[in-house]
Coordinates of C-alpha atoms in Angstrom, one line a residue:
X120 CA 28.4 -44.0 157.3
X121 CA 28.8 -45.4 153.8
X122 CA 26.5 -48.2 152.7
X123 CA 23.9 -47.5 155.4
X124 CA 20.3 -48.3 154.4
X125 CA 18.1 -45.3 153.7
X126 CA 15.7 -44.1 156.4
X127 CA 11.9 -44.8 156.0
X128 CA 11.2 -41.4 154.5
X129 CA 13.5 -42.3 151.7
X130 CA 11.9 -45.7 151.3
X131 CA 8.5 -44.0 150.9
X132 CA 9.8 -42.0 148.0
X133 CA 11.5 -44.9 146.3
X134 CA 8.3 -46.9 146.7
X135 CA 6.3 -44.3 144.9
X136 CA 7.7 -45.4 141.5
X137 CA 6.5 -49.0 142.0
X138 CA 3.2 -47.7 143.4
X139 CA 2.6 -45.7 140.2
X140 CA 3.6 -48.7 138.0
X141 CA 1.4 -51.0 140.0
X142 CA -1.6 -48.7 139.7
X143 CA -1.1 -48.4 136.0
X144 CA -1.0 -52.1 135.5
X145 CA -4.0 -52.9 137.7
X146 CA -6.1 -49.8 137.0
X147 CA -6.4 -49.1 140.7
X148 CA -6.1 -45.5 142.1
X149 CA -4.7 -44.4 145.4
X150 CA -7.7 -42.4 146.3
X151 CA -5.6 -39.2 146.7
X152 CA -3.6 -40.5 149.6
X153 CA 0.0 -39.2 149.9
X154 CA 2.3 -41.4 147.8
X155 CA 4.3 -43.7 150.0
X156 CA 2.6 -42.7 153.2
X157 CA 2.4 -44.9 156.3
X158 CA 4.8 -47.1 158.3
X159 CA 6.9 -49.1 155.8
X160 CA 8.2 -51.4 158.5
X161 CA 4.6 -52.4 159.3
X162 CA 3.8 -52.8 155.6
X163 CA 6.8 -55.0 155.2
X164 CA 5.7 -57.3 157.9
X165 CA 2.2 -57.4 156.5
X166 CA 3.5 -58.3 153.1
X167 CA 5.3 -61.3 154.5
X168 CA 2.1 -62.6 156.1
X169 CA -0.4 -64.9 154.3
X170 CA -3.4 -63.1 152.8
X171 CA -1.6 -59.7 152.5
X172 CA -0.4 -59.7 148.9
X173 CA -1.7 -56.1 148.4
X174 CA 0.1 -54.6 151.4
X175 CA 2.9 -53.6 149.1
X176 CA 3.0 -53.3 145.3
X177 CA 4.5 -56.4 143.8
X178 CA 7.2 -56.5 141.1
X179 CA 6.4 -57.8 137.6
X180 CA 6.0 -61.5 137.5
X181 CA 8.8 -63.6 136.0
X182 CA 12.2 -64.8 137.1
X183 CA 14.4 -62.5 139.1
X184 CA 17.2 -60.8 137.3
X185 CA 20.9 -60.2 138.3
X186 CA 20.1 -56.5 138.4
X187 CA 18.2 -56.9 141.7
X188 CA 20.6 -58.8 144.0
X189 CA 19.3 -59.8 147.4
X190 CA 19.6 -56.8 149.7
X191 CA 20.6 -57.1 153.4
X192 CA 18.0 -56.4 156.0
X193 CA 18.1 -52.9 157.3
X194 CA 19.7 -52.4 160.7
X195 CA 19.9 -49.5 163.1
X196 CA 17.5 -46.8 164.0
X197 CA 15.5 -44.9 161.3
X198 CA 14.2 -41.4 161.1
X199 CA 10.4 -41.1 161.4
X200 CA 8.6 -41.6 158.1
X201 CA 7.4 -38.6 156.2
X202 CA 5.5 -37.9 153.0
X203 CA 7.4 -37.5 149.8
X204 CA 6.1 -34.0 149.6
X205 CA 7.9 -33.1 152.8
X206 CA 11.1 -34.9 151.5
X207 CA 11.1 -32.9 148.3
X208 CA 10.5 -29.5 149.9
X209 CA 14.1 -28.9 150.8
X210 CA 16.0 -30.7 148.1
X211 CA 17.6 -28.7 145.3
X212 CA 16.7 -29.6 141.7
X213 CA 19.5 -31.3 139.9
X214 CA 20.2 -28.5 137.3
X215 CA 20.1 -25.9 140.0
X216 CA 22.5 -27.8 142.2
X217 CA 25.1 -27.9 139.3
X218 CA 24.7 -24.2 138.8
X219 CA 25.2 -23.4 142.5
X220 CA 28.3 -25.6 142.6
X221 CA 29.7 -23.9 139.5
X222 CA 29.2 -20.5 140.8
X223 CA 30.3 -21.2 144.4
X224 CA 34.1 -20.4 144.0
X225 CA 33.6 -17.0 142.2
X226 CA 36.1 -16.0 139.5
X227 CA 39.1 -18.3 139.5
X228 CA 40.8 -16.5 136.6
X229 CA 41.8 -13.7 139.0
X230 CA 44.4 -16.0 140.5
X231 CA 47.5 -17.0 138.7
X232 CA 50.9 -18.6 139.0
X233 CA 53.9 -18.9 136.7
X234 CA 55.0 -22.5 136.0
X235 CA 57.5 -23.9 133.6
X236 CA 56.2 -25.2 130.3
X237 CA 56.7 -28.8 131.4
X238 CA 54.3 -28.4 134.3
X239 CA 51.5 -26.5 132.6
X240 CA 49.8 -29.3 130.7
X241 CA 46.1 -29.5 131.6
X242 CA 46.0 -26.1 133.3
X243 CA 44.3 -23.0 132.0
X244 CA 45.9 -19.8 130.8
X245 CA 45.4 -17.0 133.4
X246 CA 46.5 -14.4 130.9
X247 CA 46.4 -14.2 127.1
X248 CA 49.3 -15.8 125.2
X249 CA 51.0 -13.0 123.4
X250 CA 53.8 -13.6 120.8
X251 CA 57.2 -12.5 122.1
X252 CA 58.7 -12.7 118.6
X253 CA 57.8 -12.8 115.0
X254 CA 56.9 -16.3 113.8
X255 CA 59.0 -17.3 112.0
X256 CA 61.6 -14.9 113.3
X257 CA 63.4 -14.8 109.9
X258 CA 62.8 -15.9 106.3
X259 CA 63.1 -19.7 106.2
X260 CA 63.0 -22.4 103.6
X261 CA 59.8 -24.5 103.7
X262 CA 61.4 -27.4 101.8
X263 CA 64.7 -29.2 101.1
X264 CA 66.1 -28.3 97.8
X265 CA 67.9 -25.3 96.2
X266 CA 67.5 -21.6 97.0
X267 CA 68.0 -19.6 93.8
X268 CA 68.4 -15.9 92.8
X269 CA 67.2 -14.5 89.5
X270 CA 66.1 -16.4 86.4
X271 CA 67.6 -19.9 85.6
X272 CA 69.4 -21.9 84.8
X273 CA 71.6 -21.4 87.9
X274 CA 75.2 -22.3 88.7
X275 CA 75.1 -24.4 91.9
X276 CA 77.6 -23.3 94.5
X277 CA 79.6 -26.0 96.3
X278 CA 78.6 -25.1 99.8
X279 CA 75.1 -25.6 101.4
X280 CA 72.9 -23.9 104.0
X281 CA 71.7 -25.9 107.0
X282 CA 69.1 -25.1 109.7
X283 CA 70.5 -23.7 112.9
X284 CA 73.3 -21.7 111.4
X285 CA 73.8 -17.9 111.1
X286 CA 73.0 -15.6 108.3
X287 CA 74.3 -17.1 105.0
X288 CA 76.2 -15.1 102.4
X289 CA 74.1 -13.4 99.7
X290 CA 73.3 -14.9 96.3
X291 CA 73.9 -13.2 93.0
X292 CA 71.6 -13.6 90.0
X293 CA 72.1 -16.9 88.3
X294 CA 73.3 -18.6 91.5
X295 CA 71.8 -21.5 93.5
X296 CA 72.8 -23.3 96.7
X297 CA 71.6 -26.4 98.4
X298 CA 69.3 -25.6 101.4
X299 CA 67.6 -27.6 104.2
X300 CA 64.1 -27.1 105.6
X301 CA 64.1 -24.4 108.3
X302 CA 67.4 -22.9 107.2
X303 CA 67.7 -19.1 106.8
X304 CA 67.1 -17.7 103.4
X305 CA 70.1 -15.7 102.0
X306 CA 69.7 -12.1 100.9
X307 CA 68.6 -11.5 97.3
X308 CA 67.1 -15.0 97.0
X309 CA 64.1 -15.4 94.7
X310 CA 62.6 -18.8 95.5
X311 CA 63.3 -22.3 96.7
X312 CA 63.1 -25.2 94.3
X313 CA 62.2 -28.5 95.9
X314 CA 64.7 -31.4 95.4
X315 CA 62.2 -33.3 93.2
X316 CA 61.5 -30.3 91.0
X317 CA 65.1 -29.6 89.9
X318 CA 67.8 -31.3 87.8
X319 CA 71.5 -30.6 87.9
X320 CA 73.3 -31.3 84.6
X321 CA 76.9 -32.6 84.1
X322 CA 78.1 -29.0 84.0
X323 CA 76.8 -28.2 87.5
X324 CA 73.9 -26.1 86.3
X325 CA 70.4 -26.4 87.9
X326 CA 67.4 -26.6 85.6
X327 CA 63.7 -26.4 86.9
X328 CA 61.3 -29.2 86.0
X329 CA 58.4 -26.7 86.3
X330 CA 57.8 -23.0 86.4
X331 CA 59.3 -21.1 89.3
X332 CA 57.4 -18.3 91.0
X333 CA 58.7 -15.4 93.1
X334 CA 58.8 -16.5 96.8
X335 CA 57.8 -20.1 96.3
X336 CA 58.5 -22.4 99.3
X337 CA 59.8 -19.5 101.3
X338 CA 58.2 -18.8 104.7
X339 CA 58.6 -15.0 105.2
X340 CA 59.3 -13.5 108.6
X341 CA 56.1 -13.0 110.6
X342 CA 54.0 -15.2 108.3
X343 CA 52.2 -16.8 111.3
X344 CA 52.3 -13.8 113.7
X345 CA 54.1 -10.6 114.6
X346 CA 55.5 -9.9 118.0
X347 CA 52.7 -8.6 120.3
X348 CA 50.0 -10.5 118.5
X349 CA 47.5 -12.3 120.8
X350 CA 47.8 -16.0 120.0
X351 CA 45.3 -17.4 122.5
X352 CA 42.9 -15.8 125.0
X353 CA 43.1 -16.4 128.8
X354 CA 41.0 -19.3 129.8
X355 CA 42.5 -21.6 127.1
X356 CA 43.2 -25.1 128.2
X357 CA 46.9 -25.9 127.9
X358 CA 47.2 -28.9 125.6
X359 CA 50.4 -30.3 124.1
X360 CA 49.9 -28.1 121.0
X361 CA 49.5 -25.0 123.2
X362 CA 52.8 -25.9 124.8
X363 CA 54.4 -26.2 121.4
X364 CA 53.0 -22.8 120.3
X365 CA 54.1 -21.2 123.5
X366 CA 57.6 -22.5 123.1
X367 CA 57.8 -21.4 119.5
X368 CA 56.6 -17.9 120.5
X369 CA 59.4 -17.6 123.0
X370 CA 58.0 -18.7 126.4
X371 CA 59.8 -20.6 129.1
X372 CA 56.9 -20.5 131.5
X373 CA 53.2 -19.7 131.4
X374 CA 50.8 -17.8 133.6
X375 CA 48.2 -20.3 134.6
X376 CA 45.3 -20.8 137.0
X377 CA 46.7 -22.9 139.8
X378 CA 45.5 -26.4 140.0
X379 CA 43.0 -26.7 142.8
X380 CA 43.8 -28.9 145.7
X381 CA 41.5 -31.6 147.0
X382 CA 41.5 -33.8 150.1
X383 CA 39.5 -37.0 150.4
X384 CA 38.1 -38.1 153.8
X385 CA 36.9 -41.8 153.8
X386 CA 34.3 -42.4 156.5
X387 CA 32.8 -45.7 157.8
X388 CA 34.0 -48.3 160.3
X389 CA 32.8 -51.1 158.0
X390 CA 35.4 -50.5 155.2
X391 CA 38.3 -52.8 154.4
X392 CA 41.3 -51.8 152.3
X393 CA 42.3 -55.3 151.3
X394 CA 41.1 -58.9 151.2
X395 CA 37.6 -60.2 150.9
X396 CA 34.5 -58.9 152.7
X397 CA 33.8 -60.8 155.9
X398 CA 31.8 -60.5 159.1
X399 CA 29.8 -57.4 158.1
X400 CA 32.9 -55.6 156.6
X401 CA 33.0 -54.6 153.0
X402 CA 35.8 -53.4 150.6
X403 CA 36.2 -49.7 150.2
X404 CA 35.5 -48.9 146.5
X405 CA 35.7 -45.1 146.8
X406 CA 39.2 -44.8 148.2
X407 CA 40.8 -46.2 145.0
X408 CA 38.3 -44.6 142.7
X409 CA 37.9 -41.0 143.9
X410 CA 41.5 -39.7 143.8
X411 CA 42.2 -40.5 140.1
X412 CA 38.8 -39.2 139.2
X413 CA 39.4 -35.9 141.0
X414 CA 42.8 -35.6 139.2
X415 CA 41.0 -36.2 135.9
X416 CA 38.8 -33.2 136.8
X417 CA 41.8 -31.0 137.3
X418 CA 42.5 -31.3 141.0
X419 CA 45.7 -32.1 142.8
X420 CA 44.8 -34.6 145.5
X421 CA 47.0 -33.8 148.5
X422 CA 45.7 -36.4 150.9
X423 CA 43.4 -39.3 151.4
X424 CA 42.5 -40.0 155.0
X425 CA 40.5 -42.9 156.5
X426 CA 38.6 -41.7 159.5
X427 CA 36.1 -44.4 160.2
X428 CA 33.0 -43.1 162.1
X429 CA 35.0 -40.9 164.5
X430 CA 33.3 -37.5 164.8
X431 CA 36.2 -35.8 166.5
X432 CA 38.6 -37.1 163.8
X433 CA 36.3 -35.7 161.2
X434 CA 36.1 -32.3 162.9
X435 CA 39.9 -32.2 163.2
X436 CA 40.4 -33.2 159.5
X437 CA 38.0 -30.6 158.2
X438 CA 39.2 -27.7 160.4
X439 CA 42.9 -28.3 159.7
X440 CA 42.6 -29.1 156.0
X441 CA 44.4 -26.7 153.6
X442 CA 42.7 -28.0 150.5
X443 CA 40.5 -25.9 148.2
X444 CA 38.0 -28.8 148.2
X445 CA 37.3 -31.4 150.9
X446 CA 35.4 -34.5 149.7
X447 CA 33.8 -36.8 152.2
X448 CA 32.3 -40.2 151.5
X449 CA 29.2 -41.3 153.4
X450 CA 27.8 -39.8 156.6
X451 CA 25.6 -37.3 154.8
X452 CA 22.2 -38.8 156.0
X453 CA 20.8 -38.6 159.5
X454 CA 21.8 -41.9 161.1
X455 CA 23.5 -42.3 164.5
X456 CA 27.0 -42.2 163.1
X457 CA 26.4 -39.8 160.2
X458 CA 28.5 -36.9 161.5
X459 CA 28.9 -34.6 158.5
X460 CA 25.9 -32.4 159.1
X461 CA 26.6 -32.0 162.9
X462 CA 30.2 -31.1 162.2
X463 CA 29.3 -28.5 159.6
X464 CA 26.9 -26.9 162.0
X465 CA 29.5 -27.0 164.7
X466 CA 32.1 -25.1 162.7
X467 CA 29.6 -22.6 161.2
X468 CA 29.8 -23.8 157.6
X469 CA 27.4 -22.4 155.1
X470 CA 25.2 -25.1 153.4
X471 CA 24.8 -24.2 149.8
X472 CA 23.2 -27.5 148.7
X473 CA 21.6 -29.9 151.2
X474 CA 20.2 -32.7 149.2
X475 CA 19.6 -32.9 145.5
X476 CA 16.6 -34.2 143.6
X477 CA 18.6 -36.8 141.7
X478 CA 18.8 -40.6 141.9
X479 CA 21.1 -42.1 142.9
X480 CA 22.8 -39.8 145.3
X481 CA 20.1 -37.5 146.6
X482 CA 21.7 -37.1 150.2
X483 CA 24.8 -35.3 148.6
X484 CA 25.6 -31.8 149.9
X485 CA 27.8 -28.8 149.2
X486 CA 29.1 -26.4 152.0
X487 CA 31.3 -23.4 152.2
X488 CA 33.7 -24.0 155.0
X489 CA 35.7 -20.9 154.5
X490 CA 35.5 -18.2 151.8
X491 CA 38.1 -20.0 149.8
X492 CA 37.3 -23.6 150.9
X493 CA 34.4 -25.9 150.1
X494 CA 33.2 -29.3 151.1
X495 CA 31.4 -31.8 148.9
X496 CA 29.7 -34.6 150.9
X497 CA 29.2 -37.7 148.8
X498 CA 26.8 -40.6 149.7
X499 CA 28.6 -43.8 150.7
X500 CA 27.2 -46.0 147.9
X501 CA 29.6 -46.1 145.0
X502 CA 27.3 -45.1 142.1
X503 CA 25.6 -42.6 144.3
X504 CA 29.0 -41.1 145.0
X505 CA 29.7 -40.9 141.3
X506 CA 26.4 -39.0 140.9
X507 CA 27.5 -36.5 143.6
X508 CA 30.9 -36.2 142.0
X509 CA 29.5 -35.2 138.7
X510 CA 26.7 -33.1 140.2
X511 CA 28.7 -31.0 142.7
X512 CA 32.4 -31.6 142.5
X513 CA 32.8 -31.4 138.8
X514 CA 31.3 -28.0 138.3
X515 CA 33.1 -26.6 141.3
X516 CA 36.5 -27.9 140.2
X517 CA 35.8 -26.7 136.7
X518 CA 35.4 -23.2 138.0
X519 CA 38.4 -23.4 140.4
X520 CA 40.5 -24.6 137.4
X521 CA 39.2 -21.8 135.2
X522 CA 37.8 -24.2 132.6
X523 CA 34.8 -23.3 130.6
X524 CA 31.7 -25.4 130.8
X525 CA 31.7 -28.1 128.2
X526 CA 29.1 -27.9 125.4
X527 CA 26.3 -30.3 126.3
X528 CA 25.5 -33.1 123.9
X529 CA 22.6 -35.4 123.6
X530 CA 21.9 -38.9 122.3
X531 CA 18.8 -40.7 121.3
X532 CA 17.6 -43.5 123.5
X533 CA 17.6 -46.9 121.9
X534 CA 15.2 -48.3 124.5
X535 CA 12.9 -47.0 127.3
X536 CA 14.5 -46.0 130.6
X537 CA 12.5 -46.1 133.8
X538 CA 12.5 -42.8 135.7
X539 CA 11.9 -41.7 139.3
X540 CA 8.4 -40.0 139.7
X541 CA 9.9 -36.8 141.1
X542 CA 13.7 -36.7 140.6
X543 CA 16.2 -36.7 137.8
X544 CA 18.0 -40.1 137.3
X545 CA 21.6 -40.5 136.1
X546 CA 21.8 -43.8 134.2
X547 CA 25.0 -45.3 132.8
X548 CA 24.8 -45.7 129.0
X549 CA 27.0 -46.8 126.2
X550 CA 27.0 -45.0 122.9
X551 CA 26.4 -47.0 119.7
X552 CA 25.8 -45.4 116.3
X553 CA 24.6 -42.1 117.9
X554 CA 22.2 -44.0 120.2
X555 CA 22.4 -44.3 124.0
X556 CA 22.0 -47.8 125.3
X557 CA 21.1 -48.0 129.0
X558 CA 23.2 -50.3 131.0
X559 CA 22.1 -52.7 133.7
X560 CA 23.7 -52.9 137.1
X561 CA 22.8 -49.3 137.8
X562 CA 21.8 -49.5 141.4
X563 CA 23.3 -47.0 143.9
X564 CA 25.8 -49.6 145.2
X565 CA 26.8 -50.9 141.8
X566 CA 29.8 -50.0 139.6
X567 CA 29.6 -52.9 137.0
X568 CA 27.4 -50.8 134.6
X569 CA 29.4 -47.6 134.7
X570 CA 32.7 -49.5 134.4
X571 CA 31.9 -50.0 130.7
X572 CA 29.8 -46.8 130.2
X573 CA 30.6 -43.9 127.9
X574 CA 28.5 -41.5 129.9
X575 CA 25.5 -41.0 132.2
X576 CA 22.2 -40.2 130.6
X577 CA 20.2 -37.5 132.4
X578 CA 16.7 -39.0 132.7
X579 CA 13.9 -36.6 133.6
X580 CA 11.3 -37.4 136.2
X581 CA 8.9 -40.0 134.8
X582 CA 11.5 -41.7 132.6
X583 CA 12.7 -41.6 129.0
X584 CA 11.2 -43.2 126.0
X585 CA 12.8 -45.0 123.0
X586 CA 13.7 -42.3 120.4
X587 CA 13.8 -39.5 123.0
X588 CA 16.9 -37.3 123.0
X589 CA 18.6 -37.0 126.4
X590 CA 21.6 -35.1 127.6
X591 CA 24.6 -37.3 128.3
X592 CA 27.3 -36.4 130.9
X593 CA 30.8 -37.3 129.7
X594 CA 33.1 -39.6 131.6
X595 CA 36.8 -38.6 131.6
X596 CA 38.0 -41.9 130.4
X597 CA 35.4 -42.6 127.7
X598 CA 37.4 -42.5 124.6
X599 CA 36.1 -45.2 122.2
X600 CA 38.4 -44.2 119.3
X601 CA 41.5 -44.4 121.4
X602 CA 40.4 -47.7 122.8
X603 CA 39.9 -49.0 119.3
X604 CA 43.3 -47.9 118.2
X605 CA 44.8 -49.6 121.2
X606 CA 43.2 -52.9 120.1
X607 CA 41.0 -53.3 123.2
X608 CA 37.7 -52.6 121.6
X609 CA 36.7 -56.2 121.5
X610 CA 37.1 -56.6 125.2
X611 CA 35.2 -53.5 126.0
X612 CA 32.4 -54.6 123.6
X613 CA 32.1 -58.0 125.3
X614 CA 31.9 -56.4 128.7
X615 CA 29.4 -53.8 127.4
X616 CA 27.2 -56.5 126.0
X617 CA 27.2 -58.3 129.3
X618 CA 26.2 -55.2 131.1
X619 CA 23.4 -54.3 128.6
X620 CA 22.1 -57.9 128.5
X621 CA 22.8 -58.1 124.7
X622 CA 25.4 -60.8 124.9
X623 CA 24.9 -64.5 124.0
X624 CA 23.3 -66.7 126.6
X625 CA 26.7 -68.2 127.6
X626 CA 28.4 -64.8 128.0
X627 CA 25.4 -63.4 129.9
X628 CA 25.3 -66.4 132.3
X629 CA 29.1 -66.0 132.9
X630 CA 28.8 -62.3 133.4
X631 CA 25.7 -62.1 135.6
X632 CA 25.9 -65.4 137.6
X633 CA 22.8 -67.0 139.1
X634 CA 19.9 -64.8 140.1
X635 CA 18.9 -64.9 143.7
X636 CA 16.6 -61.9 144.2
X637 CA 12.9 -62.6 144.4
X638 CA 11.0 -60.8 147.1
X639 CA 9.5 -57.3 147.3
X640 CA 9.8 -57.3 151.1
X641 CA 13.6 -57.9 151.0
X642 CA 14.1 -54.9 148.6
X643 CA 11.9 -52.7 150.8
X644 CA 13.6 -53.5 154.0
X645 CA 17.0 -52.7 152.3
X646 CA 16.0 -49.2 151.5
X647 CA 15.9 -49.6 147.7
X648 CA 13.1 -50.4 145.3
X649 CA 13.3 -52.5 142.2
X650 CA 11.6 -51.1 139.2
X651 CA 10.1 -53.2 136.4
X652 CA 13.4 -53.3 134.5
X653 CA 15.3 -54.7 137.5
X654 CA 16.9 -51.3 138.2
X655 CA 17.0 -49.6 141.6
X656 CA 17.8 -46.1 142.9
X657 CA 18.3 -44.5 146.2

């Protein structure tokens, strides 16, 4: 169920980061004991009692920050605690998980459908684009002016030649006629003289203002391509320019890789679709966010269903879905109403990825439901779900759509980024002058940071240091140049400054509100752990 606190085994692992930091600051060693071992619930109780300050590592001293809001107490049953070594044994490394997801569908370019040009934008060519005609298909004028034959000066005929008309009459040496751009060149023509490069005297004779060369400003037939030439290979993304080229080359429709279909299943009895949170109910953030994000990744979202925590409804939805990709939200852990794993076992699905060594979002999964259908199980926390979307859904949809993998790019960190001791971290960043600036509000349940982000930095285990170059995952809407041209850069900059903590005191106070988080015990009971920068990951 979305938003459920992590089990104690997951708390152990999150706690390891703070243990490591505490040991470095105090010079104390763990004596070789497994990191995060023991019963956390007992440790939490001890930490609240007088005289037990060392029962749990304490956060750095100083005022609380808005990045670590008070977390609700954990409720419900938990799985037995285990060591972090056991937890990591079965999870898939983050790079490997992306590779598995990208290879899962096989070769999508083998499938094709013919669609009208107006419906092909954003799809991928399933066959090479081959010219159906010469381009241009006849000799045409490249400029407005006069078309002439032979040496000048030339007698100007009274008629003219316009684009879109049939073959004009031939010219004789010493003749000229007005011509429009794109109009057919008459037989025996020598050159086109631009309007600004010629002068007609009072006797109706045309004189050139500069030398005239044979064939100037005439586009000969087949200058761009000949019929049968390959213009674009299969696998090319259909952009507006590709549509224009296809139309010019004689196409009415294109052979493309069909857009993959996706269905979103929203799980959790605690989710509201309107109004303010109340009485333990919270607003559903993933229902409004996931469908447009999936569309931006090339999918056609055919349905969004809200199933609550009903196991039979989930079974029915999965087994009757016709989508290429089923996306579930929440229910991927092992709580009493986390039904995704039991349902997948029940229907005989093949688990390709069952947990990923990444924070946030490590309980994500990828399963093959049928040979031509896959399911991506996202965690219920919003930023954790984004992590799952980019880790598993994006590579899978890219392959289904026939799109090539984007070229990776990197940016230099402007400041240190805390890392998880074992797992990759995906941290929202904004890009400024070729530097990646980590954003606050990057806990698994938070969207405030990524809302103003340009990408997600891939932080290796142990963290990143200032000046270190890290890979950055693109976000589909992150177009700073377009935003600047639209005149909204100032608003984005103000929001970004609030998220990075770089704004003025007044803006920061307005953006962050009063800080209320102070206790280590509260963070531990909630299943997350604050690191020294006020960040958290689950």
